[in-house]
mmCIF file of C-alpha atoms in Angstrom:
data_model
loop_
_atom_site.group_PDB
_atom_site.id
_atom_site.type_symbol
_atom_site.label_atom_id
_atom_site.label_comp_id
_atom_site.label_asym_id
_atom_site.label_seq_id
_atom_site.Cartn_x
_atom_site.Cartn_y
_atom_site.Cartn_z
ATOM 1 C CA UNK A 1 0.000 0.000 0.000
ATOM 2 C CA UNK A 2 2.825 2.400 0.793
ATOM 3 C CA UNK A 3 4.396 1.714 -2.599
ATOM 4 C CA UNK A 4 1.113 2.494 -4.320
ATOM 5 C CA UNK A 5 0.780 5.705 -2.311
ATOM 6 C CA UNK A 6 4.266 6.817 -3.338
ATOM 7 C CA UNK A 7 3.746 5.965 -6.998
ATOM 8 C CA UNK A 8 0.451 7.854 -7.213
ATOM 9 C CA UNK A 9 1.900 11.321 -6.519
ATOM 10 C CA UNK A 10 4.674 13.450 -7.979
ATOM 11 C CA UNK A 11 6.480 13.799 -4.645
ATOM 12 C CA UNK A 12 5.603 12.272 -1.273
ATOM 13 C CA UNK A 13 2.384 14.176 -0.600
ATOM 14 C CA UNK A 14 0.044 11.146 -0.520
ATOM 15 C CA UNK A 15 -2.260 12.559 -3.185
ATOM 16 C CA UNK A 16 -4.058 10.166 -5.553
ATOM 17 C CA UNK A 17 -2.953 11.981 -8.705
ATOM 18 C CA UNK A 18 -2.137 9.224 -11.187
ATOM 19 C CA UNK A 19 -4.607 6.643 -9.891
ATOM 20 C CA UNK A 20 -6.864 6.086 -6.906
ATOM 21 C CA UNK A 21 -7.877 3.249 -4.607
ATOM 22 C CA UNK A 22 -10.438 2.380 -1.990
ATOM 23 C CA UNK A 23 -10.636 -0.005 0.971
ATOM 24 C CA UNK A 24 -13.640 -2.296 1.240
ATOM 25 C CA UNK A 25 -14.650 -4.598 4.085
ATOM 26 C CA UNK A 26 -16.017 -8.049 3.336
ATOM 27 C CA UNK A 27 -18.342 -7.582 6.319
ATOM 28 C CA UNK A 28 -19.888 -4.822 8.364
ATOM 29 C CA UNK A 29 -18.106 -2.478 10.736
ATOM 30 C CA UNK A 30 -14.403 -1.626 11.037
ATOM 31 C CA UNK A 31 -11.777 -4.335 10.598
ATOM 32 C CA UNK A 32 -8.863 -4.862 12.978
ATOM 33 C CA UNK A 33 -5.622 -6.372 11.750
ATOM 34 C CA UNK A 34 -3.803 -9.050 13.743
ATOM 35 C CA UNK A 35 -1.513 -6.350 15.216
ATOM 36 C CA UNK A 36 -4.538 -4.400 16.474
ATOM 37 C CA UNK A 37 -4.655 -1.644 13.848
ATOM 38 C CA UNK A 38 -8.266 -0.764 13.044
ATOM 39 C CA UNK A 39 -9.381 0.282 9.550
ATOM 40 C CA UNK A 40 -12.680 1.811 8.510
ATOM 41 C CA UNK A 41 -13.258 0.443 5.035
ATOM 42 C CA UNK A 42 -16.392 0.862 2.944
ATOM 43 C CA UNK A 43 -19.066 -1.514 4.254
ATOM 44 C CA UNK A 44 -20.439 -2.443 0.822
ATOM 45 C CA UNK A 45 -18.719 -4.065 -2.131
ATOM 46 C CA UNK A 46 -18.514 -1.446 -4.902
ATOM 47 C CA UNK A 47 -20.175 -1.924 -8.302
ATOM 48 C CA UNK A 48 -17.806 -3.804 -10.594
ATOM 49 C CA UNK A 49 -18.050 -0.992 -13.134
ATOM 50 C CA UNK A 50 -16.159 1.254 -10.687
ATOM 51 C CA UNK A 51 -13.033 -0.879 -10.302
ATOM 52 C CA UNK A 52 -10.205 -1.856 -12.636
ATOM 53 C CA UNK A 53 -8.493 -4.364 -10.353
ATOM 54 C CA UNK A 54 -9.284 -6.080 -7.054
ATOM 55 C CA UNK A 55 -6.661 -6.920 -4.400
ATOM 56 C CA UNK A 56 -7.785 -9.518 -1.864
ATOM 57 C CA UNK A 57 -6.246 -9.680 1.640
ATOM 58 C CA UNK A 58 -7.339 -12.765 3.554
ATOM 59 C CA UNK A 59 -6.346 -12.113 7.154
ATOM 60 C CA UNK A 60 -5.934 -14.807 9.790
ATOM 61 C CA UNK A 61 -6.955 -18.323 8.781
ATOM 62 C CA UNK A 62 -8.837 -18.828 12.055
ATOM 63 C CA UNK A 63 -11.377 -16.252 10.807
ATOM 64 C CA UNK A 64 -11.622 -17.786 7.340
ATOM 65 C CA UNK A 65 -15.007 -19.459 7.866
ATOM 66 C CA UNK A 66 -16.628 -16.166 8.900
ATOM 67 C CA UNK A 67 -16.321 -14.628 5.434
ATOM 68 C CA UNK A 68 -19.803 -14.227 3.896
ATOM 69 C CA UNK A 69 -20.705 -16.185 0.757
ATOM 70 C CA UNK A 70 -21.472 -12.955 -1.112
ATOM 71 C CA UNK A 71 -17.745 -12.153 -1.033
ATOM 72 C CA UNK A 72 -16.901 -15.286 -3.010
ATOM 73 C CA UNK A 73 -19.642 -14.597 -5.535
ATOM 74 C CA UNK A 74 -18.255 -11.066 -5.937
ATOM 75 C CA UNK A 75 -14.826 -12.538 -6.705
ATOM 76 C CA UNK A 76 -16.331 -14.852 -9.326
ATOM 77 C CA UNK A 77 -18.155 -11.960 -10.984
ATOM 78 C CA UNK A 78 -14.989 -9.845 -10.991
ATOM 79 C CA UNK A 79 -13.059 -12.622 -12.719
ATOM 80 C CA UNK A 80 -15.871 -13.297 -15.203
ATOM 81 C CA UNK A 81 -15.677 -9.655 -16.337
ATOM 82 C CA UNK A 82 -11.953 -10.035 -17.055
ATOM 83 C CA UNK A 83 -10.792 -7.729 -14.279
ATOM 84 C CA UNK A 84 -7.430 -8.662 -12.689
ATOM 85 C CA UNK A 85 -7.520 -10.251 -9.251
ATOM 86 C CA UNK A 86 -4.635 -10.167 -6.768
ATOM 87 C CA UNK A 87 -4.386 -12.656 -3.902
ATOM 88 C CA UNK A 88 -2.049 -11.267 -1.227
ATOM 89 C CA UNK A 89 -0.858 -13.735 1.410
ATOM 90 C CA UNK A 90 -3.947 -15.636 2.618
ATOM 91 C CA UNK A 91 -6.050 -13.730 0.102
ATOM 92 C CA UNK A 92 -5.213 -16.648 -2.202
ATOM 93 C CA UNK A 93 -7.294 -18.870 0.107
ATOM 94 C CA UNK A 94 -10.360 -16.788 -0.751
ATOM 95 C CA UNK A 95 -9.668 -17.036 -4.465
ATOM 96 C CA UNK A 96 -9.220 -20.795 -4.149
ATOM 97 C CA UNK A 97 -12.467 -21.197 -2.198
ATOM 98 C CA UNK A 98 -14.229 -19.205 -4.911
ATOM 99 C CA UNK A 99 -13.027 -21.859 -7.369
ATOM 100 C CA UNK A 100 -10.781 -19.488 -9.299
ATOM 101 C CA UNK A 101 -7.451 -21.253 -8.762
ATOM 102 C CA UNK A 102 -8.291 -24.764 -9.960
ATOM 103 C CA UNK A 103 -5.312 -26.255 -11.858
ATOM 104 C CA UNK A 104 -3.401 -22.982 -11.374
ATOM 105 C CA UNK A 105 -0.037 -22.457 -9.713
ATOM 106 C CA UNK A 106 -0.327 -20.399 -6.519
ATOM 107 C CA UNK A 107 2.472 -18.447 -4.788
ATOM 108 C CA UNK A 108 2.278 -19.067 -1.039
ATOM 109 C CA UNK A 109 4.345 -18.531 2.076
ATOM 110 C CA UNK A 110 5.802 -21.790 3.468
ATOM 111 C CA UNK A 111 4.016 -21.213 6.782
ATOM 112 C CA UNK A 112 0.551 -21.632 5.205
ATOM 113 C CA UNK A 113 1.369 -24.403 2.724
ATOM 114 C CA UNK A 114 -0.017 -27.256 4.847
ATOM 115 C CA UNK A 115 -3.229 -25.364 5.596
ATOM 116 C CA UNK A 116 -3.720 -24.668 1.892
ATOM 117 C CA UNK A 117 -3.126 -28.300 0.888
ATOM 118 C CA UNK A 118 -5.640 -29.484 3.474
ATOM 119 C CA UNK A 119 -8.344 -27.235 2.050
ATOM 120 C CA UNK A 120 -7.678 -27.210 -1.681
ATOM 121 C CA UNK A 121 -6.529 -30.160 -3.783
ATOM 122 C CA UNK A 122 -7.091 -28.800 -7.285
ATOM 123 C CA UNK A 123 -4.527 -25.967 -7.159
ATOM 124 C CA UNK A 124 -0.736 -26.223 -7.452
ATOM 125 C CA UNK A 125 0.868 -24.338 -4.545
ATOM 126 C CA UNK A 126 4.440 -23.048 -4.844
ATOM 127 C CA UNK A 127 6.599 -21.716 -2.018
ATOM 128 C CA UNK A 128 9.577 -20.720 -4.171
ATOM 129 C CA UNK A 129 8.010 -17.827 -6.058
ATOM 130 C CA UNK A 130 7.362 -14.256 -4.990
ATOM 131 C CA UNK A 131 4.610 -13.792 -7.559
ATOM 132 C CA UNK A 132 2.700 -15.940 -10.046
ATOM 133 C CA UNK A 133 0.368 -14.574 -12.728
ATOM 134 C CA UNK A 134 -1.975 -17.060 -14.382
ATOM 135 C CA UNK A 135 -5.449 -16.770 -15.894
ATOM 136 C CA UNK A 136 -5.592 -13.029 -15.119
ATOM 137 C CA UNK A 137 -4.990 -13.760 -11.420
ATOM 138 C CA UNK A 138 -1.842 -12.837 -9.509
ATOM 139 C CA UNK A 139 -0.948 -14.613 -6.271
ATOM 140 C CA UNK A 140 1.758 -13.473 -3.879
ATOM 141 C CA UNK A 141 2.913 -14.764 -0.457
ATOM 142 C CA UNK A 142 2.939 -11.207 0.871
ATOM 143 C CA UNK A 143 5.768 -9.591 2.843
ATOM 144 C CA UNK A 144 8.366 -7.776 0.718
ATOM 145 C CA UNK A 145 7.246 -9.652 -2.412
ATOM 146 C CA UNK A 146 4.122 -7.467 -2.386
ATOM 147 C CA UNK A 147 6.315 -4.596 -3.614
ATOM 148 C CA UNK A 148 6.848 -6.510 -6.852
ATOM 149 C CA UNK A 149 3.091 -6.879 -7.238
ATOM 150 C CA UNK A 150 2.642 -3.151 -6.640
ATOM 151 C CA UNK A 151 5.319 -2.404 -9.233
ATOM 152 C CA UNK A 152 3.607 -4.623 -11.793
ATOM 153 C CA UNK A 153 0.225 -2.965 -11.235
ATOM 154 C CA UNK A 154 1.668 0.547 -11.442
ATOM 155 C CA UNK A 155 3.681 -0.271 -14.571
ATOM 156 C CA UNK A 156 0.583 -1.670 -16.271
ATOM 157 C CA UNK A 157 -1.728 1.208 -15.321
ATOM 158 C CA UNK A 158 0.752 4.082 -15.526
ATOM 159 C CA UNK A 159 4.375 3.495 -16.522
ATOM 160 C CA UNK A 160 7.660 1.990 -15.354
ATOM 161 C CA UNK A 161 8.901 5.390 -14.139
ATOM 162 C CA UNK A 162 6.179 5.654 -11.497
ATOM 163 C CA UNK A 163 6.907 2.115 -10.303
ATOM 164 C CA UNK A 164 10.622 2.874 -10.086
ATOM 165 C CA UNK A 165 9.907 6.072 -8.143
ATOM 166 C CA UNK A 166 8.024 4.100 -5.492
ATOM 167 C CA UNK A 167 10.809 1.502 -5.283
ATOM 168 C CA UNK A 168 13.402 4.224 -4.844
ATOM 169 C CA UNK A 169 11.438 5.880 -2.013
ATOM 170 C CA UNK A 170 11.120 2.480 -0.326
ATOM 171 C CA UNK A 171 14.865 1.830 -0.774
ATOM 172 C CA UNK A 172 13.865 -1.386 -2.544
ATOM 173 C CA UNK A 173 16.400 -2.982 -4.882
ATOM 174 C CA UNK A 174 14.727 -6.034 -6.469
ATOM 175 C CA UNK A 175 17.860 -6.975 -8.385
ATOM 176 C CA UNK A 176 19.785 -7.512 -5.161
ATOM 177 C CA UNK A 177 19.606 -10.969 -3.571
ATOM 178 C CA UNK A 178 21.513 -11.784 -0.374
ATOM 179 C CA UNK A 179 21.451 -15.510 -1.102
ATOM 180 C CA UNK A 180 23.004 -15.801 -4.573
ATOM 181 C CA UNK A 181 25.853 -18.278 -4.691
ATOM 182 C CA UNK A 182 28.723 -16.973 -6.815
ATOM 183 C CA UNK A 183 29.781 -20.544 -7.558
ATOM 184 C CA UNK A 184 27.587 -23.625 -7.266
ATOM 185 C CA UNK A 185 29.661 -26.744 -6.565
ATOM 186 C CA UNK A 186 26.725 -28.836 -7.737
ATOM 187 C CA UNK A 187 26.219 -27.059 -11.079
ATOM 188 C CA UNK A 188 27.648 -29.900 -13.187
ATOM 189 C CA UNK A 189 25.514 -32.569 -11.528
ATOM 190 C CA UNK A 190 22.437 -30.350 -11.805
ATOM 191 C CA UNK A 191 22.797 -30.094 -15.587
ATOM 192 C CA UNK A 192 22.056 -33.797 -16.004
ATOM 193 C CA UNK A 193 19.635 -34.141 -13.086
ATOM 194 C CA UNK A 194 15.951 -34.967 -13.447
ATOM 195 C CA UNK A 195 13.374 -32.189 -13.566
ATOM 196 C CA UNK A 196 12.186 -33.203 -10.082
ATOM 197 C CA UNK A 197 15.659 -32.805 -8.589
ATOM 198 C CA UNK A 198 16.270 -29.540 -10.420
ATOM 199 C CA UNK A 199 12.970 -28.084 -9.189
ATOM 200 C CA UNK A 200 13.671 -29.208 -5.623
ATOM 201 C CA UNK A 201 17.121 -27.609 -5.697
ATOM 202 C CA UNK A 202 15.605 -24.369 -6.966
ATOM 203 C CA UNK A 203 13.180 -24.376 -4.039
ATOM 204 C CA UNK A 204 16.005 -25.118 -1.607
ATOM 205 C CA UNK A 205 17.962 -22.152 -2.972
ATOM 206 C CA UNK A 206 14.902 -19.936 -2.541
ATOM 207 C CA UNK A 207 14.363 -21.027 1.066
ATOM 208 C CA UNK A 208 17.893 -20.719 2.405
ATOM 209 C CA UNK A 209 16.686 -18.865 5.486
ATOM 210 C CA UNK A 210 13.564 -20.969 6.098
ATOM 211 C CA UNK A 211 14.201 -24.662 5.433
ATOM 212 C CA UNK A 212 11.245 -26.957 5.969
ATOM 213 C CA UNK A 213 10.901 -30.705 6.367
ATOM 214 C CA UNK A 214 11.542 -32.932 3.363
ATOM 215 C CA UNK A 215 7.963 -34.155 3.684
ATOM 216 C CA UNK A 216 6.653 -30.618 3.219
ATOM 217 C CA UNK A 217 9.092 -29.999 0.375
ATOM 218 C CA UNK A 218 7.908 -33.144 -1.383
ATOM 219 C CA UNK A 219 4.261 -32.146 -0.949
ATOM 220 C CA UNK A 220 4.906 -28.758 -2.528
ATOM 221 C CA UNK A 221 6.412 -30.597 -5.516
ATOM 222 C CA UNK A 222 3.408 -32.946 -5.742
ATOM 223 C CA UNK A 223 5.545 -35.996 -5.029
ATOM 224 C CA UNK A 224 6.394 -38.293 -2.129
ATOM 225 C CA UNK A 225 9.415 -38.033 0.205
ATOM 226 C CA UNK A 226 10.625 -41.472 -0.906
ATOM 227 C CA UNK A 227 10.503 -40.570 -4.599
ATOM 228 C CA UNK A 228 12.298 -37.285 -3.929
ATOM 229 C CA UNK A 229 14.962 -39.074 -1.896
ATOM 230 C CA UNK A 230 15.549 -41.620 -4.676
ATOM 231 C CA UNK A 231 15.909 -38.811 -7.218
ATOM 232 C CA UNK A 232 18.513 -37.028 -5.080
ATOM 233 C CA UNK A 233 20.548 -40.149 -4.423
ATOM 234 C CA UNK A 234 20.569 -40.849 -8.160
ATOM 235 C CA UNK A 235 21.296 -37.292 -9.345
ATOM 236 C CA UNK A 236 23.237 -35.624 -6.527
ATOM 237 C CA UNK A 237 24.658 -38.624 -4.625
ATOM 238 C CA UNK A 238 23.123 -37.233 -1.446
ATOM 239 C CA UNK A 239 19.908 -37.228 0.530
ATOM 240 C CA UNK A 240 17.682 -34.143 0.110
ATOM 241 C CA UNK A 241 18.192 -33.054 3.731
ATOM 242 C CA UNK A 242 21.992 -33.368 3.562
ATOM 243 C CA UNK A 243 22.073 -31.521 0.246
ATOM 244 C CA UNK A 244 19.920 -28.698 1.575
ATOM 245 C CA UNK A 245 22.225 -28.333 4.560
ATOM 246 C CA UNK A 246 25.231 -28.207 2.209
ATOM 247 C CA UNK A 247 23.649 -25.376 0.209
ATOM 248 C CA UNK A 248 23.007 -23.385 3.380
ATOM 249 C CA UNK A 249 26.598 -23.888 4.509
ATOM 250 C CA UNK A 250 27.962 -22.851 1.106
ATOM 251 C CA UNK A 251 25.928 -19.642 1.372
ATOM 252 C CA UNK A 252 27.231 -19.183 4.914
ATOM 253 C CA UNK A 253 30.806 -19.427 3.617
ATOM 254 C CA UNK A 254 30.203 -16.628 1.121
ATOM 255 C CA UNK A 255 28.553 -14.432 3.756
ATOM 256 C CA UNK A 256 31.409 -15.079 6.176
ATOM 257 C CA UNK A 257 33.977 -14.281 3.508
ATOM 258 C CA UNK A 258 32.237 -10.958 2.883
ATOM 259 C CA UNK A 259 32.894 -10.049 6.526
ATOM 260 C CA UNK A 260 29.953 -7.617 6.530
ATOM 261 C CA UNK A 261 27.705 -9.442 9.007
ATOM 262 C CA UNK A 262 27.984 -10.956 12.439
ATOM 263 C CA UNK A 263 28.042 -14.715 12.862
ATOM 264 C CA UNK A 264 24.688 -14.540 14.638
ATOM 265 C CA UNK A 265 23.117 -12.688 11.715
ATOM 266 C CA UNK A 266 24.542 -15.193 9.238
ATOM 267 C CA UNK A 267 23.226 -18.070 11.336
ATOM 268 C CA UNK A 268 19.679 -16.706 11.145
ATOM 269 C CA UNK A 269 19.950 -15.850 7.449
ATOM 270 C CA UNK A 270 20.940 -19.407 6.623
ATOM 271 C CA UNK A 271 18.125 -20.979 8.606
ATOM 272 C CA UNK A 272 19.772 -21.967 11.890
ATOM 273 C CA UNK A 273 17.935 -21.494 15.173
ATOM 274 C CA UNK A 274 20.889 -19.767 16.861
ATOM 275 C CA UNK A 275 24.612 -19.056 16.493
ATOM 276 C CA UNK A 276 25.651 -21.967 18.726
ATOM 277 C CA UNK A 277 23.903 -24.525 16.524
ATOM 278 C CA UNK A 278 25.302 -22.907 13.391
ATOM 279 C CA UNK A 279 28.867 -22.987 14.759
ATOM 280 C CA UNK A 280 28.542 -26.638 15.749
ATOM 281 C CA UNK A 281 27.272 -27.720 12.326
ATOM 282 C CA UNK A 282 29.780 -25.548 10.446
ATOM 283 C CA UNK A 283 32.760 -26.925 12.402
ATOM 284 C CA UNK A 284 31.562 -30.509 11.966
ATOM 285 C CA UNK A 285 31.392 -29.989 8.210
ATOM 286 C CA UNK A 286 34.603 -28.012 7.639
ATOM 287 C CA UNK A 287 36.659 -28.749 10.767
ATOM 288 C CA UNK A 288 37.000 -25.033 11.470
ATOM 289 C CA UNK A 289 34.839 -22.549 13.349
ATOM 290 C CA UNK A 290 32.936 -19.819 11.488
ATOM 291 C CA UNK A 291 35.017 -17.206 13.320
ATOM 292 C CA UNK A 292 38.310 -18.713 12.130
ATOM 293 C CA UNK A 293 36.958 -19.056 8.604
ATOM 294 C CA UNK A 294 35.836 -15.435 8.633
ATOM 295 C CA UNK A 295 39.261 -14.291 9.775
ATOM 296 C CA UNK A 296 41.117 -16.369 7.203
ATOM 297 C CA UNK A 297 38.517 -16.018 4.413
ATOM 298 C CA UNK A 298 39.269 -19.560 3.381
ATOM 299 C CA UNK A 299 39.220 -23.060 4.800
#
């Protein structure tokens, strides 16, 4: 929302010069966010002739069953008229319940993957993408990835310059990734690996800071843990869990060599619960502590 506000005005005056927006409640009365912030949105869904695009925010899943049926019918009508729909975070749950995501890929946060799979079996959830556009519907896991969605909407309705202006004000640099390996020791093996292994590795690279269980990883790839394990042993000569740990430690080496972050920060950024656990695993793998490696810049 802040990106949209910045893109809509010439400076930072919060005027809706280039385009406008409105907040609408799916029920009556003000809505409170999970952090306690209250918002007075319009109590009635606006006529579809008055909107060009609809962004759906789902809220907490525990309140999911309280959403009135008329909201889902409104979503179906919006889609039938060819107007773009955006599912932000759990907003994708509403689009799925409305039947609009059948056989479509859906960008989700890893934390809600299991809940989504329990409710919807016809969609194809992905936890390695910040944004997916399919069938005139965009899904996004939320968080910082929502800035990319904002940029896409602004670029389509105005121009790239306005989108870039908002990114600049937000100090957002989408081309910068803190988890890009300069050299991938597994690159040669990956070139001849199966599509299942290659896709799993891509998801592992995306979730350096938030590794999940191999069971959950397999479910997000629409396969079984045993099949995924067989593919990794055949292609990478390693189990999926060991390989994922190796990737995280390779990233940790590069971050340590950069000497720009503390060991504690690097531990969290590579998915370890604390610095002590990270140091123990790192030393077991390389026979040297992270601190010594950082000082020497090489093993």
